[in-house]
Amino acid sequence: MARLGKTAIIEQFLADGLSYMFGNPGTVEQGFLDELEKFDGFHYILALQETVAAGIADGYARATGGPALLQLHSGVGLGNAIGMLYQSKRGHTPLVVVAGESGVRYEAMDAQMAADLVAMARPVTKYATRVTDPNSVLRVLRRALKIAMTPPRGPVFVALPMDVLDAPNTEPVVPTHFPHTQTVPVPRLVKRAGELLAGARRPIVLIGDGVSVSEAQPELTRVAELLGADVWGVEFAEADFDTRHPLWRGQLGHMFGEVSTAAVREADAVLVVGTYLFPEVFPALENPFRRDARIVHIDLDAYEIAKNHPVALGLVADPKSTLDALAGELDRVLTEDDRIAAVDRLRQRAAETTPAPDDGSMLATFARTLAERGPADMIVFDEALTSSPAIGEYLRAARPRRWFATRGGSLGVGIPGAVGIKLAMPDKTVIGFTGDGGSMYTIQALATAVRHGIDAKFVVCNNHSYGLLNENIAQYWREREITRHGFPRSFDLSHPEIGFVDIARGHGVAAVRVDKPGEVEPAVEQMLAHDGPFLIDLVTN
């Protein structure tokens, strides 16, 4: 049955379970935005700026494990969202991004707001295209959704010209088919992986968020325990491994290659799962591994295997299925001496594990209080950066879909990310941590929380600076033997004093400022008890 393309796309979205569209409206999208008002089961989540919309969509998709639909306004809206889309691309978030344009018939005019949207989107997406045939709209949308959801997942972009959507469309609506990727290597390759890892005396495991996508945490833990291997988080922004486990050693960081080099250089066997090596701004240019290190890399992303450093065996396969098979193989081939050595390493790490001392800082006091008072299934979104180590001592990444962190390097995901997660999990307590610098990129997300009744909580760790830049330039000085001196004034955020309580209240969000340890406990209790979004301005310096 013929209907207009602007109606057909909403039918397709609903057939694929996409009942939320995150976005900021514009004139060239007005046709289908008007049309969606006719669909009771379809909801438009309004953000006041496109970066905010992209951050909320990213959080929602990460929490649900499925795709999210993001609408942007032509070239200017896409431009606003580019930084956040980079975060989604690096983090493999499956977003379906659509943007309107005035129409194919205006292409030769070089008119107001004309831009090559596909070229703009291509660097920050897996796939970018433009629909020009009125009877290929749904086909292209299904293709884009399939690409977004097929590992390695990631954002895709489709430009939707207004005249194409205003034309009759006769395409049938059918749900998009996603290829199954729960693959496992043939037995001889699983056997080879076991041979390479067995007998190691200094084994390590390097992991990333491909573990969470595959839901492979139990299998990963079993393999690590069989090997007695230290576990390091590399591209680690979800609860890929229980950070309370004795074998957990920490995250390798995202800035300097010397950190990862120190962690891996003595390992004789290395298992890499669901990550690339290494996601640092200044990675080591030389191979950081021992020349004789036996490296096995498991990932569904063939591009990332041996991209920068050689491996002994690369397996393009599902982490969960492959780790399960590998655990069985290790159980078969490990000798009694191997097992004793693995148990000894595990016991040694357990003996070294001690509770972090409470240094009495505002951050430690706040994180400890929240851990004690918050519900057991509380969800944390951590964009606190320099404040994250203190927060992480008490609010651990322990359970799948209960801990999320920023990824990709762009600031501003903490508040919108928490909004998206809370929308996806309305029955859970969701706390979004951010910094004073990062929060100001997307503070408008507070208005979205109020407008749509999204009861997320927010904590601004306020150190009156871009604290990470202070740390990084100190490293820069050390490497170049530059005498330490005052930080650049451009890193300072103390003047003018940002009134986060006033800003929050101006968006309709209840808020309090905490700048004394004695104020922490009542503020935490007030936040948890409040019905509606709530913000705490936590002064940490």
Coordinates of C-alpha atoms in Angstrom, one line a residue:
M1 CA 0.0 0.0 0.0
A2 CA 1.4 3.4 -1.0
R3 CA 1.9 6.0 1.7
L4 CA 4.5 8.9 1.9
G5 CA 8.1 8.1 2.8
K6 CA 7.9 10.2 6.0
T7 CA 5.2 7.8 7.2
A8 CA 6.9 4.6 6.0
I9 CA 10.2 5.3 7.9
I10 CA 8.3 5.5 11.2
E11 CA 6.6 2.2 10.4
Q12 CA 10.0 0.7 9.8
F13 CA 11.5 2.1 13.0
L14 CA 8.7 0.6 15.0
A15 CA 9.0 -2.7 13.2
D16 CA 12.7 -2.8 14.4
G17 CA 11.8 -1.9 18.0
L18 CA 13.0 1.7 17.7
S19 CA 10.3 3.5 19.7
Y20 CA 12.5 6.4 20.8
M21 CA 14.1 9.1 18.6
F22 CA 16.6 11.3 20.3
G23 CA 17.2 14.6 18.6
N24 CA 16.8 18.4 18.1
P25 CA 14.3 19.5 15.4
G26 CA 14.9 21.5 12.3
T27 CA 13.0 22.8 9.3
V28 CA 14.2 20.2 6.8
E29 CA 13.0 17.4 9.2
Q30 CA 9.7 19.0 10.0
G31 CA 7.7 16.7 7.7
F32 CA 8.5 13.4 9.4
L33 CA 8.6 15.1 12.9
D34 CA 5.1 16.2 12.3
E35 CA 4.1 12.7 11.1
L36 CA 5.5 10.9 14.1
E37 CA 2.9 12.8 16.3
K38 CA 0.3 10.4 14.8
F39 CA 2.0 7.3 16.3
D40 CA 1.2 6.7 20.0
G41 CA 4.0 4.2 20.4
F42 CA 6.7 6.4 19.1
H43 CA 8.4 9.0 21.3
Y44 CA 10.6 11.9 20.5
I45 CA 13.2 12.8 23.2
L46 CA 14.0 16.4 22.8
A47 CA 17.5 17.7 23.5
L48 CA 18.4 21.3 23.4
Q49 CA 21.6 20.8 21.4
E50 CA 22.7 18.0 19.1
T51 CA 25.7 17.0 21.2
V52 CA 23.3 16.3 24.0
A53 CA 21.0 14.3 21.9
A54 CA 24.0 12.1 20.7
G55 CA 25.2 11.6 24.2
I56 CA 21.7 10.5 25.4
A57 CA 21.3 8.1 22.5
D58 CA 24.8 6.7 23.2
G59 CA 23.9 6.0 26.8
Y60 CA 20.6 4.5 25.9
A61 CA 22.1 2.1 23.4
R62 CA 24.9 1.0 25.8
A63 CA 22.3 0.3 28.5
T64 CA 20.0 -1.7 26.2
G65 CA 22.7 -3.4 24.2
G66 CA 20.7 -2.6 21.1
P67 CA 20.5 0.2 18.6
A68 CA 19.3 3.8 19.3
L69 CA 17.9 6.2 16.8
L70 CA 19.4 9.7 16.6
Q71 CA 18.0 12.6 14.5
L72 CA 20.2 15.6 13.7
H73 CA 19.4 18.8 11.8
S74 CA 21.1 18.9 8.4
G75 CA 24.8 19.9 8.3
V76 CA 24.8 22.3 11.2
G77 CA 23.3 19.7 13.6
L78 CA 25.6 17.0 12.3
G79 CA 28.5 19.3 12.8
N80 CA 27.5 19.9 16.4
A81 CA 27.3 16.2 17.1
I82 CA 30.6 15.1 15.4
G83 CA 32.6 15.0 18.6
M84 CA 30.1 12.8 20.4
L85 CA 29.7 10.6 17.4
Y86 CA 33.5 10.0 17.5
Q87 CA 33.0 8.8 21.0
S88 CA 30.3 6.4 19.8
K89 CA 32.5 5.1 16.9
R90 CA 35.5 4.5 19.2
G91 CA 33.2 2.7 21.7
H92 CA 31.3 0.7 19.0
T93 CA 27.9 2.1 20.0
P94 CA 25.2 1.0 17.5
L95 CA 23.5 4.3 16.6
V96 CA 21.3 4.9 13.6
V97 CA 21.8 8.6 12.8
V98 CA 19.4 10.3 10.4
A99 CA 19.5 13.9 9.2
G100 CA 17.2 15.8 6.8
E101 CA 18.2 18.0 4.0
S102 CA 16.1 20.3 1.7
G103 CA 15.9 17.9 -1.2
V104 CA 17.5 16.2 -4.1
R105 CA 16.0 18.8 -6.5
Y106 CA 17.9 21.6 -4.9
E107 CA 21.3 19.8 -5.2
A108 CA 22.6 22.0 -8.0
M109 CA 21.7 25.3 -6.3
D110 CA 24.4 25.4 -3.6
A111 CA 21.7 27.0 -1.4
Q112 CA 21.6 28.0 2.2
M113 CA 22.6 25.1 4.5
A114 CA 23.8 23.0 1.6
A115 CA 26.5 20.5 2.7
D116 CA 27.9 17.1 1.8
L117 CA 26.4 15.3 4.8
V118 CA 27.8 11.9 3.8
A119 CA 31.3 13.3 3.6
M120 CA 30.9 15.0 7.0
A121 CA 29.6 11.8 8.7
R122 CA 32.0 9.3 7.1
P123 CA 35.0 9.8 9.5
V124 CA 32.8 9.2 12.6
T125 CA 30.6 6.3 11.4
K126 CA 30.9 2.8 10.1
Y127 CA 28.7 3.6 7.1
A128 CA 27.3 6.8 5.6
T129 CA 24.9 7.2 2.7
R130 CA 22.1 9.3 1.2
V131 CA 18.8 8.1 -0.1
T132 CA 17.8 9.5 -3.5
D133 CA 15.2 7.0 -4.7
P134 CA 11.8 7.3 -2.9
N135 CA 11.3 3.5 -3.1
S136 CA 14.6 2.6 -1.6
V137 CA 14.2 4.4 1.7
L138 CA 13.3 1.4 3.9
R139 CA 15.8 -0.8 2.1
V140 CA 18.6 1.6 2.9
L141 CA 17.5 2.1 6.5
R142 CA 17.5 -1.7 7.1
R143 CA 20.9 -2.0 5.6
A144 CA 22.2 0.8 7.8
L145 CA 20.7 -0.8 11.0
K146 CA 22.1 -4.2 10.1
I147 CA 25.6 -2.6 9.7
A148 CA 25.3 -0.8 13.0
M149 CA 24.4 -4.0 14.9
T150 CA 26.9 -6.3 13.2
P151 CA 30.3 -6.5 15.1
P152 CA 32.3 -4.5 15.2
R153 CA 29.2 -2.4 16.0
G154 CA 29.2 1.4 15.5
P155 CA 27.2 4.4 14.4
V156 CA 25.8 4.7 10.9
F157 CA 24.4 7.7 9.0
V158 CA 21.6 8.1 6.5
A159 CA 20.7 11.5 4.9
L160 CA 17.0 11.8 4.2
P161 CA 16.1 14.5 1.6
M162 CA 12.7 16.1 2.3
D163 CA 11.5 15.6 -1.3
V164 CA 12.3 11.9 -1.1
L165 CA 10.3 11.5 2.1
D166 CA 7.4 13.6 0.7
A167 CA 7.1 11.2 -2.3
P168 CA 4.9 8.1 -2.3
N169 CA 6.5 4.9 -1.0
T170 CA 5.4 1.4 -1.8
E171 CA 8.1 -0.6 0.1
P172 CA 6.9 -3.3 2.5
V173 CA 7.9 -3.0 6.1
V174 CA 9.8 -6.0 7.3
P175 CA 12.0 -6.3 10.4
T176 CA 15.7 -5.9 9.8
H177 CA 17.7 -9.2 10.0
F178 CA 20.9 -9.2 12.0
P179 CA 23.5 -11.9 11.1
H180 CA 24.4 -14.2 13.9
T181 CA 28.0 -13.9 15.0
Q182 CA 28.3 -16.4 17.8
T183 CA 31.1 -18.2 16.0
V184 CA 33.8 -20.3 17.4
P185 CA 37.1 -21.3 15.7
V186 CA 37.6 -24.8 14.4
P187 CA 38.9 -27.3 17.0
R188 CA 42.5 -27.2 15.7
L189 CA 42.7 -23.4 16.3
V190 CA 41.3 -23.7 19.8
K191 CA 43.8 -26.4 20.5
R192 CA 46.6 -24.1 19.2
A193 CA 45.4 -21.3 21.4
G194 CA 45.6 -23.6 24.4
E195 CA 49.1 -24.8 23.5
L196 CA 50.3 -21.2 23.2
L197 CA 48.9 -20.2 26.6
A198 CA 49.5 -23.3 28.7
G199 CA 52.7 -23.5 30.7
A200 CA 53.1 -19.7 31.0
R201 CA 54.8 -18.4 34.1
R202 CA 53.9 -14.8 33.6
P203 CA 50.6 -14.8 31.7
I204 CA 48.4 -11.7 31.4
V205 CA 45.0 -11.0 29.9
L206 CA 44.2 -7.7 28.1
I207 CA 40.5 -7.0 27.7
G208 CA 38.1 -4.5 26.3
D209 CA 34.4 -3.9 25.8
G210 CA 34.1 -6.6 23.2
V211 CA 33.8 -8.8 26.3
S212 CA 30.6 -7.0 27.4
V213 CA 29.1 -7.0 23.9
S214 CA 29.5 -10.8 23.8
E215 CA 28.4 -11.1 27.5
A216 CA 31.6 -13.2 28.0
Q217 CA 32.4 -12.1 31.6
P218 CA 32.0 -15.6 33.2
E219 CA 34.0 -17.4 30.5
L220 CA 36.8 -14.7 30.7
T221 CA 37.0 -15.1 34.5
R222 CA 37.3 -18.9 34.1
V223 CA 40.1 -18.7 31.6
A224 CA 42.0 -16.1 33.7
E225 CA 41.7 -18.3 36.8
L226 CA 42.8 -21.4 34.9
L227 CA 45.9 -19.5 33.8
G228 CA 46.4 -17.5 37.1
A229 CA 46.8 -14.5 34.8
D230 CA 46.7 -10.9 35.7
V231 CA 43.9 -9.1 34.0
W232 CA 44.3 -5.5 32.6
G233 CA 41.6 -3.3 31.2
V234 CA 42.6 -1.7 27.9
E235 CA 39.5 -0.4 26.0
F236 CA 37.6 -0.8 29.3
A237 CA 34.5 1.3 29.6
E238 CA 32.0 -1.3 30.8
A239 CA 32.1 -4.0 33.4
D240 CA 34.1 -6.5 31.3
F241 CA 35.6 -8.1 34.4
D242 CA 34.8 -7.8 38.1
T243 CA 37.3 -5.3 39.4
R244 CA 37.0 -6.8 42.9
H245 CA 38.6 -10.0 41.7
P246 CA 42.1 -10.6 43.0
L247 CA 43.5 -11.0 39.4
W248 CA 42.3 -7.5 38.4
R249 CA 45.3 -5.2 38.1
G250 CA 43.7 -2.0 36.8
Q251 CA 43.3 -0.1 33.6
L252 CA 46.2 0.8 31.4
G253 CA 45.2 4.4 30.8
H254 CA 44.5 6.2 27.6
M255 CA 47.4 8.8 27.3
F256 CA 50.9 7.4 27.4
G257 CA 52.3 4.2 26.0
E258 CA 54.9 3.8 28.8
V259 CA 52.0 2.8 31.1
S260 CA 51.0 -0.2 29.0
T261 CA 54.6 -1.1 28.2
A262 CA 55.4 -1.4 31.9
A263 CA 52.4 -3.7 32.4
V264 CA 53.1 -6.1 29.5
R265 CA 56.8 -6.2 28.9
E266 CA 57.5 -9.2 31.2
A267 CA 54.6 -11.4 30.1
D268 CA 55.5 -14.7 28.4
A269 CA 51.9 -15.4 27.3
V270 CA 49.3 -12.8 26.4
L271 CA 45.6 -13.3 25.8
V272 CA 43.9 -10.3 24.2
V273 CA 40.1 -10.3 24.1
G274 CA 37.7 -7.7 22.7
T275 CA 40.0 -4.7 22.4
Y276 CA 42.6 -3.1 20.2
L277 CA 46.2 -2.4 21.2
F278 CA 46.6 0.2 22.5
P279 CA 44.0 3.0 22.8
E280 CA 46.4 5.7 23.9
V281 CA 46.9 9.2 22.6
F282 CA 50.7 8.7 22.6
P283 CA 51.2 4.9 22.2
A284 CA 54.6 3.2 22.2
L285 CA 55.9 3.1 18.7
E286 CA 58.0 0.1 19.4
N287 CA 56.6 -3.4 20.2
P288 CA 56.1 -3.3 24.0
F289 CA 55.9 -7.2 24.3
R290 CA 58.8 -9.6 24.8
R291 CA 60.2 -11.0 21.5
D292 CA 59.2 -14.5 22.6
A293 CA 55.8 -13.6 24.0
R294 CA 53.1 -15.9 22.8
I295 CA 50.1 -13.7 22.0
V296 CA 46.6 -14.9 21.2
H297 CA 44.1 -12.3 20.1
I298 CA 40.3 -13.0 20.1
D299 CA 37.9 -10.4 18.6
L300 CA 35.1 -10.2 16.1
D301 CA 36.8 -7.1 14.6
A302 CA 39.4 -8.5 12.2
Y303 CA 40.9 -5.1 11.5
E304 CA 42.1 -4.7 15.1
I305 CA 43.9 -8.1 15.3
A306 CA 47.7 -7.6 14.7
K307 CA 46.9 -4.0 13.6
N308 CA 50.0 -2.5 15.4
H309 CA 51.9 -5.5 16.9
P310 CA 52.4 -9.1 15.7
V311 CA 50.5 -12.0 17.3
A312 CA 51.1 -15.7 17.3
L313 CA 47.4 -16.5 16.7
G314 CA 44.5 -14.2 15.7
L315 CA 41.0 -15.6 16.0
V316 CA 38.1 -13.6 14.4
A317 CA 35.4 -15.1 16.6
D318 CA 32.9 -14.5 19.3
P319 CA 34.6 -13.9 22.6
K320 CA 32.0 -15.8 24.7
S321 CA 31.9 -18.9 22.6
T322 CA 35.6 -18.9 22.0
L323 CA 36.6 -18.4 25.6
D324 CA 34.3 -21.2 26.6
A325 CA 36.0 -23.5 24.1
L326 CA 39.4 -22.3 25.3
A327 CA 38.6 -23.0 28.9
G328 CA 37.7 -26.5 28.0
E329 CA 40.9 -26.9 26.1
L330 CA 43.0 -25.5 28.9
D331 CA 41.3 -27.8 31.4
R332 CA 42.4 -30.7 29.2
V333 CA 46.0 -29.6 28.5
L334 CA 47.2 -27.9 31.7
T335 CA 49.6 -30.0 33.7
E336 CA 49.5 -30.4 37.4
D337 CA 52.4 -28.1 37.7
D338 CA 50.6 -25.5 35.6
R339 CA 47.6 -25.7 37.9
I340 CA 49.6 -25.4 41.0
A341 CA 51.4 -22.4 39.6
A342 CA 48.1 -20.7 38.6
V343 CA 46.6 -21.2 42.0
D344 CA 49.8 -19.8 43.7
R345 CA 49.6 -16.7 41.5
L346 CA 45.9 -16.3 42.4
R347 CA 46.6 -16.7 46.1
Q348 CA 49.5 -14.2 45.9
R349 CA 47.2 -11.6 44.3
A350 CA 44.5 -12.2 46.9
A351 CA 47.0 -11.7 49.7
E352 CA 48.1 -8.4 48.1
T353 CA 44.5 -7.2 47.9
T354 CA 43.8 -4.7 50.7
P355 CA 41.0 -2.2 51.1
A356 CA 41.9 1.3 49.9
P357 CA 42.7 3.6 52.8
D358 CA 40.2 6.4 53.3
D359 CA 42.3 9.5 52.9
G360 CA 39.6 11.7 54.2
S361 CA 39.3 13.6 50.9
M362 CA 35.9 14.9 49.8
L363 CA 35.9 12.4 46.9
A364 CA 36.7 9.4 49.0
T365 CA 34.2 10.4 51.7
F366 CA 31.5 10.9 49.0
A367 CA 32.2 7.7 47.1
R368 CA 32.3 5.6 50.3
T369 CA 29.0 7.2 51.6
L370 CA 27.3 6.6 48.3
A371 CA 28.5 3.0 48.2
E372 CA 27.1 2.5 51.7
R373 CA 23.8 4.2 51.2
G374 CA 23.0 3.5 47.6
P375 CA 21.0 0.4 46.4
A376 CA 23.0 -2.8 45.6
D377 CA 22.0 -2.6 41.9
M378 CA 22.9 1.1 41.5
I379 CA 24.3 2.0 38.1
V380 CA 27.3 4.4 37.8
F381 CA 28.3 6.4 34.7
D382 CA 31.8 7.6 35.3
E383 CA 33.1 10.6 33.4
A384 CA 35.0 12.1 36.4
L385 CA 38.4 11.5 34.8
T386 CA 41.0 12.7 37.4
S387 CA 38.4 12.0 40.1
S388 CA 37.7 8.5 38.8
P389 CA 40.4 6.6 40.8
A390 CA 38.9 7.7 44.1
I391 CA 35.4 6.9 42.9
G392 CA 36.4 3.6 41.6
E393 CA 37.8 2.4 44.9
Y394 CA 34.3 2.3 46.3
L395 CA 32.0 2.1 43.3
R396 CA 33.5 -0.8 41.4
A397 CA 32.9 -2.2 38.0
A398 CA 31.5 -5.5 39.2
R399 CA 28.4 -6.5 37.4
P400 CA 27.5 -6.3 33.7
R401 CA 25.3 -3.2 32.8
R402 CA 25.9 -1.7 36.2
W403 CA 29.0 0.4 35.4
F404 CA 29.8 2.6 32.4
A405 CA 32.6 5.0 31.7
T406 CA 33.5 7.6 29.1
R407 CA 35.4 6.4 26.0
G408 CA 36.8 8.0 22.9
G409 CA 38.3 11.1 24.5
S410 CA 35.6 13.7 24.0
L411 CA 34.2 15.5 27.1
G412 CA 30.6 15.9 28.0
V413 CA 29.2 12.4 28.0
G414 CA 28.6 12.0 31.7
I415 CA 25.3 13.9 32.2
P416 CA 23.6 12.9 28.9
G417 CA 24.9 9.3 29.2
A418 CA 23.3 9.0 32.6
V419 CA 20.0 10.3 31.2
G420 CA 20.0 7.7 28.4
I421 CA 20.8 4.9 30.8
K422 CA 18.1 5.9 33.2
L423 CA 15.6 6.0 30.3
A424 CA 16.6 2.5 29.4
M425 CA 16.5 1.2 33.0
P426 CA 13.8 3.3 34.7
D427 CA 13.7 1.0 37.8
K428 CA 17.4 1.4 38.6
T429 CA 19.1 4.2 40.5
V430 CA 21.5 5.9 38.0
I431 CA 24.3 8.2 39.1
G432 CA 26.3 10.2 36.5
F433 CA 29.6 11.5 37.6
T434 CA 31.3 14.3 35.6
G435 CA 33.7 17.1 36.1
D436 CA 33.2 20.8 36.1
G437 CA 34.9 21.1 32.7
G438 CA 33.1 18.2 31.1
S439 CA 29.7 19.0 32.5
M440 CA 29.6 22.4 30.7
Y441 CA 29.8 20.8 27.3
T442 CA 26.3 19.2 27.7
I443 CA 24.7 20.8 30.8
Q444 CA 21.5 21.3 28.8
A445 CA 20.8 17.5 29.2
L446 CA 19.3 18.5 32.6
A447 CA 16.4 20.1 30.7
T448 CA 15.8 16.8 28.8
A449 CA 15.7 14.9 32.1
V450 CA 13.0 17.2 33.5
R451 CA 11.0 17.4 30.3
H452 CA 10.7 13.6 30.0
G453 CA 10.6 12.7 33.7
I454 CA 13.9 10.9 33.7
D455 CA 14.9 10.5 37.3
A456 CA 18.7 10.4 36.9
K457 CA 21.1 11.8 39.5
F458 CA 24.3 13.8 38.7
V459 CA 27.5 14.6 40.6
V460 CA 29.8 17.3 39.3
C461 CA 33.3 16.7 40.7
N462 CA 34.3 20.4 40.9
N463 CA 38.1 21.0 41.0
H464 CA 37.9 24.4 39.3
S465 CA 40.1 23.2 36.5
Y466 CA 40.6 21.0 33.5
G467 CA 42.4 18.7 35.9
L468 CA 43.5 16.1 33.3
L469 CA 45.3 18.8 31.3
N470 CA 47.2 19.7 34.5
E471 CA 48.3 16.0 34.8
N472 CA 49.2 15.7 31.2
I473 CA 51.3 18.8 30.9
A474 CA 53.2 17.7 34.1
Q475 CA 54.1 14.6 32.2
Y476 CA 55.1 16.7 29.2
W477 CA 57.4 18.7 31.3
R478 CA 59.0 15.6 32.8
E479 CA 59.6 14.0 29.4
R480 CA 61.3 17.2 28.1
E481 CA 63.1 18.1 31.4
I482 CA 61.3 21.3 31.6
T483 CA 61.3 22.8 35.1
R484 CA 57.8 22.5 36.7
H485 CA 56.0 25.8 36.9
G486 CA 52.5 27.2 37.0
F487 CA 49.9 25.6 34.9
P488 CA 48.6 27.5 31.9
R489 CA 45.9 29.9 32.9
S490 CA 43.7 28.4 30.1
F491 CA 43.4 25.2 32.2
D492 CA 41.9 27.2 35.2
L493 CA 38.1 27.3 35.7
S494 CA 38.0 29.1 39.0
H495 CA 37.0 32.5 37.6
P496 CA 34.2 33.1 37.2
E497 CA 32.9 30.6 39.8
I498 CA 30.4 28.4 37.9
G499 CA 27.2 28.3 39.8
F500 CA 26.2 24.7 39.1
V501 CA 23.3 24.8 41.7
D502 CA 21.9 27.9 39.9
I503 CA 22.3 26.3 36.5
A504 CA 20.6 23.1 37.6
R505 CA 17.7 24.9 39.2
G506 CA 17.4 27.1 36.1
H507 CA 16.8 23.8 34.1
G508 CA 14.2 22.6 36.7
V509 CA 16.6 20.3 38.6
A510 CA 16.9 20.2 42.3
A511 CA 20.5 20.7 43.4
V512 CA 22.9 21.3 46.4
R513 CA 26.5 22.3 46.8
V514 CA 28.8 20.3 49.0
D515 CA 32.1 21.8 50.0
K516 CA 32.5 20.4 53.6
P517 CA 32.9 16.7 54.6
G518 CA 30.0 17.1 57.1
E519 CA 27.7 18.0 54.2
V520 CA 28.3 14.7 52.3
E521 CA 26.0 12.3 54.1
P522 CA 22.9 14.5 54.2
A523 CA 23.4 15.5 50.5
V524 CA 23.7 11.8 49.5
E525 CA 20.6 10.9 51.4
Q526 CA 18.7 13.9 49.9
M527 CA 19.8 12.9 46.4
L528 CA 18.8 9.3 46.7
A529 CA 15.4 10.1 48.3
H530 CA 14.5 12.9 45.8
D531 CA 11.7 12.1 43.3
G532 CA 13.2 13.5 40.1
P533 CA 16.6 14.4 38.7
F534 CA 19.0 15.8 41.2
L535 CA 22.5 17.4 41.0
I536 CA 25.3 17.7 43.6
D537 CA 28.0 20.2 43.0
L538 CA 30.9 18.4 44.9
V539 CA 33.8 20.7 45.5
T540 CA 36.9 18.5 45.5
N541 CA 39.8 20.9 45.7

